[in-house]
Amino acid sequence: MSNPIGSMVGPGSQPADEDGGVLDYMSMPSGMMIFAAPDLPEPEDTEDLAASKAALEDLLQRLEGYDPSAAAGRADFSKLDAANLELVNQVLGEGEVSVIDGAALQAQEAVLAGVWRVREADADGRLVADYAEVSPFPEAVLKRAFDGAQAQIAMPDRFGPNIFNAPPLLPEINDYVARSDEATLPHVINLSLLPHTEEDLGLLNDLLGRGEITILSRGYGNCRITATATKNAWWVQFYNSQDTLILNTIEICRIPEVACAAPEDIADSADRLNEILEVYR
């Protein structure tokens, strides 16, 4: 039986315009990631992997004892051999958020939200730290994100052709950047809702500069978050499943919320990790 309601709304439900125009909609993000239990080895295949089980039990204790007002807890994996490290990798898997900072620092959220696998390397590329951190977002990334960043945007004396709506944003950005360390809420400039030219965007990009940190989130559609070279200023861009930019913003804050795990996510991750480890106890 046909659905009379479904035929009354959506594309194709309305008569075509006389000029041949057709009602069309931009595709919104799709393919939302959800938790999926990792594919793990059988207990009898892990009898010799006591070190990795102990490291994961340590991680579980840090999840269960998570306190947002305390320093982030870390479970160290740097001394695990290849076999033990493989079990850790299988349990943690790869979640929604990835962080790239050249060869010096990489962080990947596990399938357990709020658990971040962090690897740090020295100037010669040697691994110097390998751990899982329990936090909304890895502290090592936050410490590096704006290292050496400018405190304010330099105000140009004059502007080039086709630059119309970017100049009024510059004092606004400087004002909120100056207060960003004490701010409890982010300040968001939604460029998608403001009329602008390509030259406007180019000016903002040049004046804000580009930092070293890039965050990729695949939680719902795709989100690309780039640290600028201006303190606590992030360029946040959302794309739909066709890789079309649907939201373009500048966020002034310590870290955009879309990249962070919520406290309830961390509590849920504690329950899930406990269920996983129960098989190996």
Coordinates of C-alpha atoms in Angstrom, one line a residue:
M1 CA 0.0 0.0 0.0
S2 CA 1.4 3.4 -0.9
N3 CA 2.1 6.0 1.8
P4 CA -0.2 9.0 1.1
I5 CA 1.7 11.1 3.7
G6 CA 5.1 10.4 2.2
S7 CA 4.0 11.5 -1.2
M8 CA 2.9 14.9 0.1
V9 CA 6.3 16.1 1.3
G10 CA 9.9 16.0 0.1
P11 CA 11.5 16.2 -3.3
G12 CA 9.1 15.3 -6.1
S13 CA 6.0 15.9 -4.0
Q14 CA 5.3 19.4 -5.4
P15 CA 4.5 20.3 -9.0
A16 CA 7.4 21.6 -11.1
D17 CA 7.7 25.3 -11.7
E18 CA 6.7 26.6 -15.1
D19 CA 10.3 27.6 -15.8
G20 CA 11.4 24.0 -15.2
G21 CA 12.9 24.6 -11.7
V22 CA 12.9 21.6 -9.4
L23 CA 12.9 21.6 -5.6
D24 CA 16.2 20.4 -4.4
Y25 CA 17.8 19.8 -0.9
M26 CA 21.4 19.8 0.2
S27 CA 22.3 16.4 1.6
M28 CA 23.0 16.6 5.3
P29 CA 25.6 14.5 7.1
S30 CA 25.0 10.8 7.2
G31 CA 26.7 7.6 8.3
M32 CA 26.8 8.5 12.0
M33 CA 29.4 6.3 13.8
I34 CA 28.2 4.2 16.7
F35 CA 30.0 2.0 19.2
A36 CA 30.9 -1.5 17.8
A37 CA 32.5 -4.1 20.0
P38 CA 36.1 -4.7 18.8
D39 CA 37.0 -8.1 17.3
L40 CA 39.1 -9.7 20.0
P41 CA 41.1 -12.9 20.4
E42 CA 39.8 -15.8 22.5
P43 CA 40.8 -15.9 26.1
E44 CA 43.0 -19.0 25.6
D45 CA 45.0 -17.1 23.0
T46 CA 46.0 -14.4 25.5
E47 CA 47.3 -16.5 28.4
D48 CA 50.8 -15.1 27.9
L49 CA 49.7 -11.5 27.6
A50 CA 49.6 -10.6 31.3
A51 CA 51.3 -7.2 30.7
S52 CA 48.7 -5.9 28.3
K53 CA 45.8 -7.1 30.6
A54 CA 47.4 -5.3 33.5
A55 CA 47.8 -2.1 31.5
L56 CA 44.1 -2.3 30.4
E57 CA 43.0 -2.9 34.0
D58 CA 45.0 0.2 34.9
L59 CA 43.1 2.1 32.2
L60 CA 39.8 0.8 33.6
Q61 CA 40.7 2.1 37.1
R62 CA 41.4 5.5 35.6
L63 CA 38.1 5.5 33.7
E64 CA 36.2 4.5 36.8
G65 CA 37.9 7.1 38.9
Y66 CA 37.6 9.9 36.3
D67 CA 37.4 13.4 37.9
P68 CA 37.0 16.3 35.5
S69 CA 38.6 18.6 38.1
A70 CA 41.7 16.5 38.4
A71 CA 44.7 15.9 36.1
A72 CA 44.0 13.5 33.3
G73 CA 44.8 9.8 34.1
R74 CA 47.2 7.9 31.9
A75 CA 47.9 4.2 31.3
D76 CA 51.4 3.7 30.0
F77 CA 52.0 1.3 27.1
S78 CA 55.6 2.2 26.3
K79 CA 57.1 -0.9 27.9
L80 CA 54.8 -3.4 26.2
D81 CA 56.3 -5.8 23.7
A82 CA 54.7 -6.3 20.3
A83 CA 52.4 -9.1 21.3
N84 CA 51.0 -7.3 24.3
L85 CA 50.7 -4.1 22.3
E86 CA 48.7 -5.9 19.7
L87 CA 46.1 -6.8 22.3
V88 CA 45.9 -3.2 23.5
N89 CA 45.4 -2.0 19.9
Q90 CA 42.7 -4.5 19.3
V91 CA 40.8 -3.6 22.5
L92 CA 41.0 0.2 22.0
G93 CA 40.5 0.3 18.2
E94 CA 39.9 3.6 16.5
G95 CA 37.0 5.9 17.3
E96 CA 35.6 9.1 15.8
V97 CA 38.3 11.7 16.4
S98 CA 41.9 11.8 15.1
V99 CA 44.5 14.5 15.8
I100 CA 47.5 15.2 13.6
D101 CA 50.5 17.3 14.6
G102 CA 53.2 16.3 12.0
A103 CA 55.5 13.6 13.2
A104 CA 55.8 14.9 16.7
L105 CA 52.4 14.0 18.1
Q106 CA 49.5 11.9 17.1
A107 CA 46.4 11.1 19.1
Q108 CA 43.5 8.9 18.2
E109 CA 40.2 8.5 20.2
A110 CA 39.6 4.8 21.0
V111 CA 36.2 3.1 20.3
L112 CA 35.8 3.9 24.0
A113 CA 34.9 7.6 24.0
G114 CA 37.1 9.7 26.2
V115 CA 40.0 7.3 25.9
W116 CA 42.8 8.8 23.8
R117 CA 45.7 6.8 22.4
V118 CA 48.6 9.3 22.3
R119 CA 52.1 8.8 20.8
E120 CA 54.8 11.4 21.1
A121 CA 58.1 11.4 19.2
D122 CA 61.3 13.4 19.5
A123 CA 63.0 15.5 16.8
D124 CA 64.6 12.4 15.3
G125 CA 61.3 10.6 15.1
R126 CA 62.0 8.2 18.0
L127 CA 58.9 7.2 20.0
V128 CA 59.3 8.7 23.5
A129 CA 55.7 8.2 24.9
D130 CA 52.9 5.8 24.2
Y131 CA 49.9 5.9 26.5
A132 CA 46.1 6.1 26.8
E133 CA 44.7 9.2 28.4
V134 CA 41.3 9.5 30.0
S135 CA 40.0 13.0 29.4
P136 CA 37.6 15.0 27.2
F137 CA 40.5 15.8 24.9
P138 CA 44.2 15.0 25.2
E139 CA 46.2 17.5 27.3
A140 CA 49.4 17.1 25.3
V141 CA 47.6 18.4 22.2
L142 CA 46.1 21.4 24.0
K143 CA 49.5 22.3 25.3
R144 CA 51.0 22.4 21.8
A145 CA 48.1 23.8 19.9
F146 CA 48.9 27.4 20.3
D147 CA 52.5 27.3 21.3
G148 CA 54.1 30.4 19.9
A149 CA 50.8 31.7 18.5
Q150 CA 50.1 35.4 18.1
A151 CA 48.0 37.1 20.8
Q152 CA 46.2 39.4 18.4
I153 CA 45.5 39.8 14.7
A154 CA 47.5 42.6 13.2
M155 CA 45.1 45.2 11.8
P156 CA 46.0 46.2 8.2
D157 CA 46.1 49.8 7.2
R158 CA 44.3 49.1 3.9
F159 CA 42.4 46.2 2.3
G160 CA 42.6 44.8 -1.2
P161 CA 39.9 44.6 -3.8
N162 CA 36.7 42.6 -3.2
I163 CA 37.2 42.6 0.6
F164 CA 34.0 43.8 2.2
N165 CA 32.8 41.9 5.2
A166 CA 36.0 40.5 6.8
P167 CA 37.3 43.9 8.2
P168 CA 34.5 44.3 10.8
L169 CA 35.2 40.8 12.1
L170 CA 38.8 41.6 13.0
P171 CA 38.1 43.7 16.1
E172 CA 35.5 41.2 17.2
I173 CA 38.1 38.3 16.9
N174 CA 40.7 40.3 18.8
D175 CA 38.3 41.2 21.6
Y176 CA 37.3 37.6 22.2
V177 CA 40.8 36.2 21.8
A178 CA 42.0 38.6 24.6
R179 CA 39.3 37.1 26.9
S180 CA 39.4 33.5 25.8
D181 CA 41.5 32.1 28.7
E182 CA 38.8 33.1 31.2
A183 CA 35.7 32.5 28.9
T184 CA 33.4 29.6 29.9
L185 CA 31.6 29.5 26.6
P186 CA 33.1 29.6 23.0
H187 CA 32.5 32.5 20.8
V188 CA 31.4 31.4 17.4
I189 CA 31.5 33.4 14.2
N190 CA 29.3 31.6 11.6
L191 CA 30.8 32.5 8.3
S192 CA 28.1 30.4 6.5
L193 CA 25.5 32.9 7.6
L194 CA 27.5 36.0 6.7
P195 CA 27.8 37.4 3.2
H196 CA 31.4 37.2 2.1
T197 CA 33.7 36.9 -0.9
E198 CA 36.5 34.5 -1.5
E199 CA 38.8 37.5 -0.8
D200 CA 37.2 38.0 2.6
L201 CA 37.9 34.4 3.5
G202 CA 41.5 34.7 2.1
L203 CA 42.1 37.7 4.3
L204 CA 40.8 36.0 7.4
N205 CA 43.0 32.9 6.6
D206 CA 46.1 35.1 6.1
L207 CA 45.6 37.2 9.2
L208 CA 44.7 34.3 11.5
G209 CA 47.4 32.1 10.1
R210 CA 47.6 28.3 10.3
G211 CA 48.9 26.3 13.2
E212 CA 50.2 22.7 13.3
I213 CA 47.2 20.9 14.8
T214 CA 44.4 19.4 12.7
I215 CA 41.5 17.5 14.2
L216 CA 39.3 15.2 12.2
S217 CA 36.0 14.1 13.6
R218 CA 33.7 11.5 11.9
G219 CA 31.0 11.4 14.5
Y220 CA 28.2 12.7 12.2
G221 CA 29.3 13.5 8.7
N222 CA 32.8 14.9 8.7
C223 CA 34.3 17.8 10.7
R224 CA 37.7 19.3 10.2
I225 CA 39.1 21.5 13.0
T226 CA 42.3 23.4 12.3
A227 CA 44.2 25.4 14.9
T228 CA 45.1 28.9 13.6
A229 CA 48.2 30.8 14.4
T230 CA 46.2 33.0 16.7
K231 CA 45.7 32.1 20.3
N232 CA 42.6 30.0 21.0
A233 CA 41.2 30.6 17.5
W234 CA 40.0 27.5 15.6
W235 CA 38.7 27.1 12.1
V236 CA 35.8 24.6 12.2
Q237 CA 34.3 23.2 9.0
F238 CA 31.5 20.6 8.6
Y239 CA 31.0 18.6 5.4
N240 CA 28.2 16.4 4.3
S241 CA 28.5 12.9 2.9
Q242 CA 29.1 14.4 -0.6
D243 CA 32.1 16.3 0.9
T244 CA 30.3 19.6 0.4
L245 CA 31.0 22.3 3.0
I246 CA 27.8 23.0 4.9
L247 CA 29.0 24.9 7.9
N248 CA 32.1 27.2 8.2
T249 CA 32.9 28.8 11.5
I250 CA 35.6 30.4 13.5
E251 CA 35.5 29.3 17.2
I252 CA 37.4 31.1 19.9
C253 CA 37.8 28.8 22.8
R254 CA 40.3 26.4 24.4
I255 CA 39.0 23.5 22.3
P256 CA 35.8 23.2 20.2
E257 CA 33.2 21.0 22.0
V258 CA 32.6 18.9 18.9
A259 CA 36.1 17.3 19.4
C260 CA 35.5 16.5 23.1
A261 CA 34.1 13.5 25.0
A262 CA 31.4 14.3 27.5
P263 CA 31.6 13.0 31.2
E264 CA 28.7 10.6 30.5
D265 CA 30.6 9.2 27.6
I266 CA 33.6 8.5 29.8
A267 CA 31.3 6.7 32.4
D268 CA 29.8 4.6 29.6
S269 CA 33.3 3.7 28.4
A270 CA 34.2 2.5 31.8
D271 CA 31.2 0.0 31.7
R272 CA 32.2 -1.1 28.2
L273 CA 35.8 -1.7 29.0
N274 CA 34.9 -3.6 32.1
E275 CA 32.6 -5.9 30.0
I276 CA 35.5 -6.5 27.6
L277 CA 38.0 -7.3 30.3
E278 CA 35.7 -9.6 32.2
V279 CA 36.2 -12.2 29.4
Y280 CA 40.0 -12.3 30.2
R281 CA 39.8 -12.4 34.0

